[in-house]
Amino acid sequence: MEPGLCVRPTQRFAVIERRPQQSDVPRVPLAEVAAPRTLELLRERGYVVVTDLDDAFLRAIAAQERAFLDFYARDAARKKRCVGTVYLSERGQPMFSRGYERQERVRECFRAQASAPAAQPWPNRGARAAWVDLVGRLATLADAVLDAAVGARSRPRDGDDDFSLAYSFLYGVDDGGGNGGDASTLVGEHADVSLVVCEPVSRAPGLEVFDAKLRRWLGVEAACAPGEEVVVFGGRAFEHRTGIPACRHRVVKCAPARPRHVFLYEQKYAAFFQHLRQFDG
């Protein structure tokens, strides 16, 4: 077999996939994320990797990772003290509890509404501060992309309209199968309902995106620098407003198997969901 190729079995046939190289991945520097090139790449490829993060951004990613890996290492009773109030969606629908949740055999997670960090308990002040710092930077990045796509005046400035969420997920080696995935998949194929999604590259690669130009699945994190770059793509609300297709993605287990910790930010402004009843959830 040609070097750099691997065969991945599927239910119907085997897919020959070249392991991604850095050159396979579309990149833009953080300082240029609001430039037209970003939207061109999102339309052409479905995603983009933001690189050249400043030192403060890199420290924020690392601080969040340290704080929540320490939290997940605690005993179950202590973690359950961080279960918070129920999150209501942009249409007032009860969705899930803020704060900590153990989804049996799927993952552990910690959720917070970006505009309401006081709405649930936190492991400690340091964890909350690290979360707020990183979410602020990811939100600024996402806002820059949205403003470039729809115009700065179109984005609401009222905090009451902001239903954006941030998640920390920890998948154990025996976890997985979320969103209809199989035993080898942590999260099955889907497109998010949100506007812009920002996900710092995990140290355990697994995120795969369907590259619209290459017409194949690409293990994007395998070609990126863990903790130093951010994968950015749009959801279905972003597609509805801009015409830029939502990114199909999934998360597979890495080999050899090891825990995967990942953080992501989902941008959700209620004004962009008023006519998207089919996107409930």
PDB file of C-alpha atoms in Angstrom:
ATOM      1  CA  MET A   1       0.000   0.000   0.000  1.00  0.00           C
ATOM      2  CA  GLU A   2       1.210   3.496  -0.812  1.00  0.00           C
ATOM      3  CA  PRO A   3       2.738   5.263   2.228  1.00  0.00           C
ATOM      4  CA  GLY A   4       0.361   7.699   3.840  1.00  0.00           C
ATOM      5  CA  LEU A   5      -2.725   5.733   2.857  1.00  0.00           C
ATOM      6  CA  CYS A   6      -4.991   3.837   5.186  1.00  0.00           C
ATOM      7  CA  VAL A   7      -8.084   1.743   4.584  1.00  0.00           C
ATOM      8  CA  ARG A   8     -11.111   2.525   6.730  1.00  0.00           C
ATOM      9  CA  PRO A   9     -13.928  -0.051   6.571  1.00  0.00           C
ATOM     10  CA  THR A  10     -17.528   1.147   6.415  1.00  0.00           C
ATOM     11  CA  GLN A  11     -20.769  -0.779   6.381  1.00  0.00           C
ATOM     12  CA  ARG A  12     -20.837  -0.815   2.567  1.00  0.00           C
ATOM     13  CA  PHE A  13     -17.284  -0.515   1.338  1.00  0.00           C
ATOM     14  CA  ALA A  14     -13.722   0.368   2.297  1.00  0.00           C
ATOM     15  CA  VAL A  15     -12.626   3.969   1.886  1.00  0.00           C
ATOM     16  CA  ILE A  16      -9.000   4.633   1.014  1.00  0.00           C
ATOM     17  CA  GLU A  17      -8.021   7.786   2.826  1.00  0.00           C
ATOM     18  CA  ARG A  18      -4.721   9.639   2.725  1.00  0.00           C
ATOM     19  CA  ARG A  19      -3.561  10.806   6.113  1.00  0.00           C
ATOM     20  CA  PRO A  20      -3.896  14.592   6.024  1.00  0.00           C
ATOM     21  CA  GLN A  21      -0.871  16.824   5.766  1.00  0.00           C
ATOM     22  CA  GLN A  22      -0.671  20.429   6.922  1.00  0.00           C
ATOM     23  CA  SER A  23      -1.028  21.542   3.314  1.00  0.00           C
ATOM     24  CA  ASP A  24      -4.382  19.727   3.054  1.00  0.00           C
ATOM     25  CA  VAL A  25      -5.967  22.057   5.596  1.00  0.00           C
ATOM     26  CA  PRO A  26      -7.198  25.598   4.783  1.00  0.00           C
ATOM     27  CA  ARG A  27      -5.750  28.102   7.229  1.00  0.00           C
ATOM     28  CA  VAL A  28      -6.150  31.777   8.049  1.00  0.00           C
ATOM     29  CA  PRO A  29      -4.251  33.744  10.718  1.00  0.00           C
ATOM     30  CA  LEU A  30      -6.258  35.027  13.657  1.00  0.00           C
ATOM     31  CA  ALA A  31      -5.457  38.619  12.697  1.00  0.00           C
ATOM     32  CA  GLU A  32      -7.058  38.102   9.257  1.00  0.00           C
ATOM     33  CA  VAL A  33     -10.093  36.055  10.239  1.00  0.00           C
ATOM     34  CA  ALA A  34     -12.526  38.837   9.255  1.00  0.00           C
ATOM     35  CA  ALA A  35     -11.088  39.065   5.724  1.00  0.00           C
ATOM     36  CA  PRO A  36     -13.101  37.822   2.710  1.00  0.00           C
ATOM     37  CA  ARG A  37     -10.696  34.878   2.348  1.00  0.00           C
ATOM     38  CA  THR A  38     -12.233  33.241   5.416  1.00  0.00           C
ATOM     39  CA  LEU A  39     -15.704  33.220   3.907  1.00  0.00           C
ATOM     40  CA  GLU A  40     -14.292  31.970   0.598  1.00  0.00           C
ATOM     41  CA  LEU A  41     -12.715  29.007   2.351  1.00  0.00           C
ATOM     42  CA  LEU A  42     -15.835  28.260   4.380  1.00  0.00           C
ATOM     43  CA  ARG A  43     -17.873  28.202   1.184  1.00  0.00           C
ATOM     44  CA  GLU A  44     -15.318  26.163  -0.742  1.00  0.00           C
ATOM     45  CA  ARG A  45     -14.154  23.715   1.911  1.00  0.00           C
ATOM     46  CA  GLY A  46     -16.802  23.882   4.648  1.00  0.00           C
ATOM     47  CA  TYR A  47     -14.381  24.775   7.442  1.00  0.00           C
ATOM     48  CA  VAL A  48     -11.205  26.696   8.144  1.00  0.00           C
ATOM     49  CA  VAL A  49      -8.411  26.415  10.706  1.00  0.00           C
ATOM     50  CA  VAL A  50      -7.480  29.622  12.509  1.00  0.00           C
ATOM     51  CA  THR A  51      -3.799  29.769  13.317  1.00  0.00           C
ATOM     52  CA  ASP A  52      -1.164  32.219  14.601  1.00  0.00           C
ATOM     53  CA  LEU A  53      -3.034  32.693  17.878  1.00  0.00           C
ATOM     54  CA  ASP A  54      -1.545  35.260  20.205  1.00  0.00           C
ATOM     55  CA  ASP A  55       0.095  34.252  23.489  1.00  0.00           C
ATOM     56  CA  ALA A  56      -2.929  35.242  25.585  1.00  0.00           C
ATOM     57  CA  PHE A  57      -5.173  33.019  23.457  1.00  0.00           C
ATOM     58  CA  LEU A  58      -2.778  30.079  23.806  1.00  0.00           C
ATOM     59  CA  ARG A  59      -2.629  30.564  27.584  1.00  0.00           C
ATOM     60  CA  ALA A  60      -6.432  30.648  27.748  1.00  0.00           C
ATOM     61  CA  ILE A  61      -6.713  27.308  25.925  1.00  0.00           C
ATOM     62  CA  ALA A  62      -4.106  25.705  28.177  1.00  0.00           C
ATOM     63  CA  ALA A  63      -5.635  27.103  31.384  1.00  0.00           C
ATOM     64  CA  GLN A  64      -9.098  25.799  30.511  1.00  0.00           C
ATOM     65  CA  GLU A  65      -7.677  22.364  29.710  1.00  0.00           C
ATOM     66  CA  ARG A  66      -5.789  22.139  32.999  1.00  0.00           C
ATOM     67  CA  ALA A  67      -8.754  23.308  35.050  1.00  0.00           C
ATOM     68  CA  PHE A  68     -11.258  20.862  33.601  1.00  0.00           C
ATOM     69  CA  LEU A  69      -9.016  17.822  33.395  1.00  0.00           C
ATOM     70  CA  ASP A  70      -8.432  18.413  37.097  1.00  0.00           C
ATOM     71  CA  PHE A  71     -12.198  18.669  37.598  1.00  0.00           C
ATOM     72  CA  TYR A  72     -12.956  15.442  35.717  1.00  0.00           C
ATOM     73  CA  ALA A  73     -10.388  13.616  37.865  1.00  0.00           C
ATOM     74  CA  ARG A  74     -12.487  14.285  40.987  1.00  0.00           C
ATOM     75  CA  ASP A  75     -14.826  11.693  42.472  1.00  0.00           C
ATOM     76  CA  ALA A  76     -18.402  11.468  41.199  1.00  0.00           C
ATOM     77  CA  ALA A  77     -19.965  12.994  44.306  1.00  0.00           C
ATOM     78  CA  ARG A  78     -17.873  16.155  44.049  1.00  0.00           C
ATOM     79  CA  LYS A  79     -18.592  16.519  40.340  1.00  0.00           C
ATOM     80  CA  LYS A  80     -22.333  16.197  40.900  1.00  0.00           C
ATOM     81  CA  ARG A  81     -22.211  19.289  43.093  1.00  0.00           C
ATOM     82  CA  CYS A  82     -21.640  21.230  39.886  1.00  0.00           C
ATOM     83  CA  VAL A  83     -25.002  20.303  38.316  1.00  0.00           C
ATOM     84  CA  GLY A  84     -26.824  23.560  37.634  1.00  0.00           C
ATOM     85  CA  THR A  85     -30.151  24.922  36.480  1.00  0.00           C
ATOM     86  CA  VAL A  86     -31.906  23.936  33.265  1.00  0.00           C
ATOM     87  CA  TYR A  87     -30.820  25.750  30.107  1.00  0.00           C
ATOM     88  CA  LEU A  88     -33.639  27.179  28.018  1.00  0.00           C
ATOM     89  CA  SER A  89     -33.008  27.468  24.286  1.00  0.00           C
ATOM     90  CA  GLU A  90     -33.490  30.601  22.177  1.00  0.00           C
ATOM     91  CA  ARG A  91     -37.181  29.628  21.925  1.00  0.00           C
ATOM     92  CA  GLY A  92     -37.637  28.946  25.607  1.00  0.00           C
ATOM     93  CA  GLN A  93     -37.392  25.168  25.347  1.00  0.00           C
ATOM     94  CA  PRO A  94     -35.805  23.275  28.273  1.00  0.00           C
ATOM     95  CA  MET A  95     -32.772  21.455  26.914  1.00  0.00           C
ATOM     96  CA  PHE A  96     -30.432  20.110  29.610  1.00  0.00           C
ATOM     97  CA  SER A  97     -28.851  20.996  32.929  1.00  0.00           C
ATOM     98  CA  ARG A  98     -26.066  23.536  32.906  1.00  0.00           C
ATOM     99  CA  GLY A  99     -22.826  22.547  34.550  1.00  0.00           C
ATOM    100  CA  TYR A 100     -21.782  18.921  34.920  1.00  0.00           C
ATOM    101  CA  GLU A 101     -23.373  15.841  33.419  1.00  0.00           C
ATOM    102  CA  ARG A 102     -22.209  12.263  33.034  1.00  0.00           C
ATOM    103  CA  GLN A 103     -23.831  10.764  29.933  1.00  0.00           C
ATOM    104  CA  GLU A 104     -23.512   7.078  30.660  1.00  0.00           C
ATOM    105  CA  ARG A 105     -21.176   5.255  28.267  1.00  0.00           C
ATOM    106  CA  VAL A 106     -21.061   8.368  26.036  1.00  0.00           C
ATOM    107  CA  ARG A 107     -18.995  11.091  27.776  1.00  0.00           C
ATOM    108  CA  GLU A 108     -18.636  13.473  30.675  1.00  0.00           C
ATOM    109  CA  CYS A 109     -19.426  17.090  29.963  1.00  0.00           C
ATOM    110  CA  PHE A 110     -19.603  20.543  31.473  1.00  0.00           C
ATOM    111  CA  ARG A 111     -21.849  23.148  29.819  1.00  0.00           C
ATOM    112  CA  ALA A 112     -22.318  26.852  30.338  1.00  0.00           C
ATOM    113  CA  GLN A 113     -24.259  29.592  28.593  1.00  0.00           C
ATOM    114  CA  ALA A 114     -21.725  32.101  27.348  1.00  0.00           C
ATOM    115  CA  SER A 115     -23.694  35.147  28.510  1.00  0.00           C
ATOM    116  CA  ALA A 116     -24.692  33.685  31.886  1.00  0.00           C
ATOM    117  CA  PRO A 117     -21.694  32.122  33.675  1.00  0.00           C
ATOM    118  CA  ALA A 118     -23.392  32.692  37.032  1.00  0.00           C
ATOM    119  CA  ALA A 119     -26.277  30.379  36.122  1.00  0.00           C
ATOM    120  CA  GLN A 120     -24.607  27.239  37.509  1.00  0.00           C
ATOM    121  CA  PRO A 121     -22.026  26.235  40.120  1.00  0.00           C
ATOM    122  CA  TRP A 122     -18.352  25.943  39.162  1.00  0.00           C
ATOM    123  CA  PRO A 123     -15.580  23.659  40.433  1.00  0.00           C
ATOM    124  CA  ASN A 124     -13.715  26.716  41.739  1.00  0.00           C
ATOM    125  CA  ARG A 125     -13.007  30.343  40.888  1.00  0.00           C
ATOM    126  CA  GLY A 126     -10.003  29.410  38.782  1.00  0.00           C
ATOM    127  CA  ALA A 127     -12.040  27.087  36.568  1.00  0.00           C
ATOM    128  CA  ARG A 128     -14.706  29.739  36.056  1.00  0.00           C
ATOM    129  CA  ALA A 129     -12.114  32.409  35.243  1.00  0.00           C
ATOM    130  CA  ALA A 130     -10.372  30.135  32.734  1.00  0.00           C
ATOM    131  CA  TRP A 131     -13.701  29.289  31.101  1.00  0.00           C
ATOM    132  CA  VAL A 132     -14.831  32.910  30.836  1.00  0.00           C
ATOM    133  CA  ASP A 133     -11.476  33.977  29.404  1.00  0.00           C
ATOM    134  CA  LEU A 134     -11.449  31.335  26.664  1.00  0.00           C
ATOM    135  CA  VAL A 135     -15.133  31.745  25.821  1.00  0.00           C
ATOM    136  CA  GLY A 136     -14.642  35.482  25.411  1.00  0.00           C
ATOM    137  CA  ARG A 137     -11.847  34.907  22.903  1.00  0.00           C
ATOM    138  CA  LEU A 138     -13.754  32.249  20.952  1.00  0.00           C
ATOM    139  CA  ALA A 139     -16.867  34.441  20.917  1.00  0.00           C
ATOM    140  CA  THR A 140     -14.851  37.341  19.514  1.00  0.00           C
ATOM    141  CA  LEU A 141     -13.507  35.046  16.795  1.00  0.00           C
ATOM    142  CA  ALA A 142     -16.991  33.745  15.944  1.00  0.00           C
ATOM    143  CA  ASP A 143     -18.439  37.271  15.936  1.00  0.00           C
ATOM    144  CA  ALA A 144     -15.755  38.394  13.486  1.00  0.00           C
ATOM    145  CA  VAL A 145     -16.723  35.597  11.082  1.00  0.00           C
ATOM    146  CA  LEU A 146     -20.446  36.307  11.451  1.00  0.00           C
ATOM    147  CA  ASP A 147     -19.964  40.052  10.997  1.00  0.00           C
ATOM    148  CA  ALA A 148     -17.926  39.425   7.843  1.00  0.00           C
ATOM    149  CA  ALA A 149     -20.742  37.261   6.485  1.00  0.00           C
ATOM    150  CA  VAL A 150     -23.831  39.317   7.370  1.00  0.00           C
ATOM    151  CA  GLY A 151     -22.523  42.757   8.323  1.00  0.00           C
ATOM    152  CA  ALA A 152     -21.655  44.051  11.763  1.00  0.00           C
ATOM    153  CA  ARG A 153     -24.989  45.861  12.138  1.00  0.00           C
ATOM    154  CA  SER A 154     -26.952  42.630  11.704  1.00  0.00           C
ATOM    155  CA  ARG A 155     -25.595  41.031  14.866  1.00  0.00           C
ATOM    156  CA  PRO A 156     -27.657  41.845  17.974  1.00  0.00           C
ATOM    157  CA  ARG A 157     -25.814  43.587  20.797  1.00  0.00           C
ATOM    158  CA  ASP A 158     -28.350  42.768  23.521  1.00  0.00           C
ATOM    159  CA  GLY A 159     -26.987  40.137  25.913  1.00  0.00           C
ATOM    160  CA  ASP A 160     -30.511  38.789  26.425  1.00  0.00           C
ATOM    161  CA  ASP A 161     -30.442  37.614  22.791  1.00  0.00           C
ATOM    162  CA  ASP A 162     -27.237  35.590  23.301  1.00  0.00           C
ATOM    163  CA  PHE A 163     -27.930  31.884  23.813  1.00  0.00           C
ATOM    164  CA  SER A 164     -24.441  30.803  22.788  1.00  0.00           C
ATOM    165  CA  LEU A 165     -23.062  27.768  24.581  1.00  0.00           C
ATOM    166  CA  ALA A 166     -19.647  26.449  25.485  1.00  0.00           C
ATOM    167  CA  TYR A 167     -18.902  22.816  26.263  1.00  0.00           C
ATOM    168  CA  SER A 168     -16.079  20.824  27.760  1.00  0.00           C
ATOM    169  CA  PHE A 169     -16.263  17.125  26.874  1.00  0.00           C
ATOM    170  CA  LEU A 170     -14.220  14.219  28.193  1.00  0.00           C
ATOM    171  CA  TYR A 171     -14.515  10.896  26.382  1.00  0.00           C
ATOM    172  CA  GLY A 172     -13.060   7.863  28.145  1.00  0.00           C
ATOM    173  CA  VAL A 173     -11.534   4.991  26.186  1.00  0.00           C
ATOM    174  CA  ASP A 174     -14.768   3.008  26.573  1.00  0.00           C
ATOM    175  CA  ASP A 175     -17.104   5.914  25.828  1.00  0.00           C
ATOM    176  CA  GLY A 176     -18.681   6.845  22.511  1.00  0.00           C
ATOM    177  CA  GLY A 177     -21.612   6.263  20.215  1.00  0.00           C
ATOM    178  CA  GLY A 178     -23.179   9.691  20.659  1.00  0.00           C
ATOM    179  CA  ASN A 179     -25.478  11.136  18.003  1.00  0.00           C
ATOM    180  CA  GLY A 180     -26.056   7.772  16.375  1.00  0.00           C
ATOM    181  CA  GLY A 181     -22.397   6.817  16.116  1.00  0.00           C
ATOM    182  CA  ASP A 182     -21.198   3.222  16.268  1.00  0.00           C
ATOM    183  CA  ALA A 183     -18.705   1.513  18.580  1.00  0.00           C
ATOM    184  CA  SER A 184     -15.722   3.086  16.783  1.00  0.00           C
ATOM    185  CA  THR A 185     -17.241   6.555  16.773  1.00  0.00           C
ATOM    186  CA  LEU A 186     -17.429   9.095  19.577  1.00  0.00           C
ATOM    187  CA  VAL A 187     -19.979  11.283  17.768  1.00  0.00           C
ATOM    188  CA  GLY A 188     -21.828  10.336  14.589  1.00  0.00           C
ATOM    189  CA  GLU A 189     -22.046  12.437  11.443  1.00  0.00           C
ATOM    190  CA  HIS A 190     -24.097  15.624  11.814  1.00  0.00           C
ATOM    191  CA  ALA A 191     -24.264  19.366  11.152  1.00  0.00           C
ATOM    192  CA  ASP A 192     -24.827  21.670  14.115  1.00  0.00           C
ATOM    193  CA  VAL A 193     -27.920  23.865  14.330  1.00  0.00           C
ATOM    194  CA  SER A 194     -25.865  26.884  15.374  1.00  0.00           C
ATOM    195  CA  LEU A 195     -24.267  29.851  13.635  1.00  0.00           C
ATOM    196  CA  VAL A 196     -20.454  29.697  13.918  1.00  0.00           C
ATOM    197  CA  VAL A 197     -18.697  26.911  15.836  1.00  0.00           C
ATOM    198  CA  CYS A 198     -15.139  27.252  17.199  1.00  0.00           C
ATOM    199  CA  GLU A 199     -13.217  24.236  18.493  1.00  0.00           C
ATOM    200  CA  PRO A 200      -9.607  24.390  19.724  1.00  0.00           C
ATOM    201  CA  VAL A 201      -7.668  21.410  18.382  1.00  0.00           C
ATOM    202  CA  SER A 202      -7.681  18.529  20.866  1.00  0.00           C
ATOM    203  CA  ARG A 203      -4.581  16.645  21.967  1.00  0.00           C
ATOM    204  CA  ALA A 204      -6.365  13.397  21.050  1.00  0.00           C
ATOM    205  CA  PRO A 205      -7.199  13.770  17.336  1.00  0.00           C
ATOM    206  CA  GLY A 206     -10.616  12.580  16.249  1.00  0.00           C
ATOM    207  CA  LEU A 207     -12.553  15.402  14.610  1.00  0.00           C
ATOM    208  CA  GLU A 208     -13.287  14.648  10.970  1.00  0.00           C
ATOM    209  CA  VAL A 209     -14.892  17.124   8.588  1.00  0.00           C
ATOM    210  CA  PHE A 210     -16.308  16.467   5.155  1.00  0.00           C
ATOM    211  CA  ASP A 211     -14.144  18.619   2.901  1.00  0.00           C
ATOM    212  CA  ALA A 212     -16.454  19.985   0.212  1.00  0.00           C
ATOM    213  CA  LYS A 213     -13.602  20.594  -2.233  1.00  0.00           C
ATOM    214  CA  LEU A 214     -11.784  17.291  -1.749  1.00  0.00           C
ATOM    215  CA  ARG A 215     -15.118  15.421  -1.559  1.00  0.00           C
ATOM    216  CA  ARG A 216     -13.897  13.211   1.247  1.00  0.00           C
ATOM    217  CA  TRP A 217     -13.677  13.022   4.995  1.00  0.00           C
ATOM    218  CA  LEU A 218     -10.574  14.645   6.439  1.00  0.00           C
ATOM    219  CA  GLY A 219      -9.141  14.036   9.910  1.00  0.00           C
ATOM    220  CA  VAL A 220      -8.446  17.726  10.358  1.00  0.00           C
ATOM    221  CA  GLU A 221      -6.949  17.569  13.859  1.00  0.00           C
ATOM    222  CA  ALA A 222      -4.271  15.115  12.715  1.00  0.00           C
ATOM    223  CA  ALA A 223      -2.871  17.907  10.531  1.00  0.00           C
ATOM    224  CA  CYS A 224      -3.066  20.618  13.201  1.00  0.00           C
ATOM    225  CA  ALA A 225      -1.165  21.704  16.289  1.00  0.00           C
ATOM    226  CA  PRO A 226      -2.983  20.637  19.499  1.00  0.00           C
ATOM    227  CA  GLY A 227      -3.894  23.562  21.715  1.00  0.00           C
ATOM    228  CA  GLU A 228      -2.473  26.044  19.203  1.00  0.00           C
ATOM    229  CA  GLU A 229      -5.099  26.232  16.455  1.00  0.00           C
ATOM    230  CA  VAL A 230      -8.895  26.477  16.271  1.00  0.00           C
ATOM    231  CA  VAL A 231     -11.185  24.693  13.801  1.00  0.00           C
ATOM    232  CA  VAL A 232     -14.031  26.987  12.681  1.00  0.00           C
ATOM    233  CA  PHE A 233     -17.133  26.043  10.698  1.00  0.00           C
ATOM    234  CA  GLY A 234     -20.760  27.017  10.259  1.00  0.00           C
ATOM    235  CA  GLY A 235     -23.982  25.342  11.330  1.00  0.00           C
ATOM    236  CA  ARG A 236     -27.427  25.232   9.770  1.00  0.00           C
ATOM    237  CA  ALA A 237     -28.517  28.658  11.032  1.00  0.00           C
ATOM    238  CA  PHE A 238     -25.365  30.121   9.460  1.00  0.00           C
ATOM    239  CA  GLU A 239     -26.198  28.343   6.194  1.00  0.00           C
ATOM    240  CA  HIS A 240     -29.764  29.644   6.262  1.00  0.00           C
ATOM    241  CA  ARG A 241     -28.601  33.246   6.655  1.00  0.00           C
ATOM    242  CA  THR A 242     -25.508  33.244   4.414  1.00  0.00           C
ATOM    243  CA  GLY A 243     -25.904  30.384   1.941  1.00  0.00           C
ATOM    244  CA  ILE A 244     -22.563  28.956   3.102  1.00  0.00           C
ATOM    245  CA  PRO A 245     -23.205  25.221   3.624  1.00  0.00           C
ATOM    246  CA  ALA A 246     -23.184  23.856   7.164  1.00  0.00           C
ATOM    247  CA  CYS A 247     -20.183  21.648   7.833  1.00  0.00           C
ATOM    248  CA  ARG A 248     -20.824  17.930   8.134  1.00  0.00           C
ATOM    249  CA  HIS A 249     -18.541  16.486  10.763  1.00  0.00           C
ATOM    250  CA  ARG A 250     -18.059  13.548  13.111  1.00  0.00           C
ATOM    251  CA  VAL A 251     -15.642  12.413  15.805  1.00  0.00           C
ATOM    252  CA  VAL A 252     -13.899   9.048  15.649  1.00  0.00           C
ATOM    253  CA  LYS A 253     -11.796   7.253  18.230  1.00  0.00           C
ATOM    254  CA  CYS A 254      -8.078   7.756  17.843  1.00  0.00           C
ATOM    255  CA  ALA A 255      -5.643   4.852  17.709  1.00  0.00           C
ATOM    256  CA  PRO A 256      -4.214   3.810  20.042  1.00  0.00           C
ATOM    257  CA  ALA A 257      -7.291   4.542  22.156  1.00  0.00           C
ATOM    258  CA  ARG A 258      -6.896   7.234  24.795  1.00  0.00           C
ATOM    259  CA  PRO A 259      -9.170   9.754  26.536  1.00  0.00           C
ATOM    260  CA  ARG A 260     -10.202  12.778  24.483  1.00  0.00           C
ATOM    261  CA  HIS A 261     -10.814  16.156  26.055  1.00  0.00           C
ATOM    262  CA  VAL A 262     -12.267  18.845  23.817  1.00  0.00           C
ATOM    263  CA  PHE A 263     -13.719  22.315  24.248  1.00  0.00           C
ATOM    264  CA  LEU A 264     -16.065  24.022  21.825  1.00  0.00           C
ATOM    265  CA  TYR A 265     -18.078  27.199  21.472  1.00  0.00           C
ATOM    266  CA  GLU A 266     -21.415  27.337  19.629  1.00  0.00           C
ATOM    267  CA  GLN A 267     -22.652  30.774  18.587  1.00  0.00           C
ATOM    268  CA  LYS A 268     -26.434  31.160  18.905  1.00  0.00           C
ATOM    269  CA  TYR A 269     -28.187  34.523  18.671  1.00  0.00           C
ATOM    270  CA  ALA A 270     -31.956  34.192  18.962  1.00  0.00           C
ATOM    271  CA  ALA A 271     -32.630  36.710  16.187  1.00  0.00           C
ATOM    272  CA  PHE A 272     -31.099  34.308  13.662  1.00  0.00           C
ATOM    273  CA  PHE A 273     -33.389  31.449  14.714  1.00  0.00           C
ATOM    274  CA  GLN A 274     -36.775  33.182  14.573  1.00  0.00           C
ATOM    275  CA  HIS A 275     -37.770  31.526  11.290  1.00  0.00           C
ATOM    276  CA  LEU A 276     -35.976  28.219  11.791  1.00  0.00           C
ATOM    277  CA  ARG A 277     -38.557  26.180  13.650  1.00  0.00           C
ATOM    278  CA  GLN A 278     -37.204  23.001  12.094  1.00  0.00           C
ATOM    279  CA  PHE A 279     -33.926  23.600  13.907  1.00  0.00           C
ATOM    280  CA  ASP A 280     -35.339  23.104  17.405  1.00  0.00           C
ATOM    281  CA  GLY A 281     -32.936  21.155  19.543  1.00  0.00           C
TER     282      GLY A 281
END
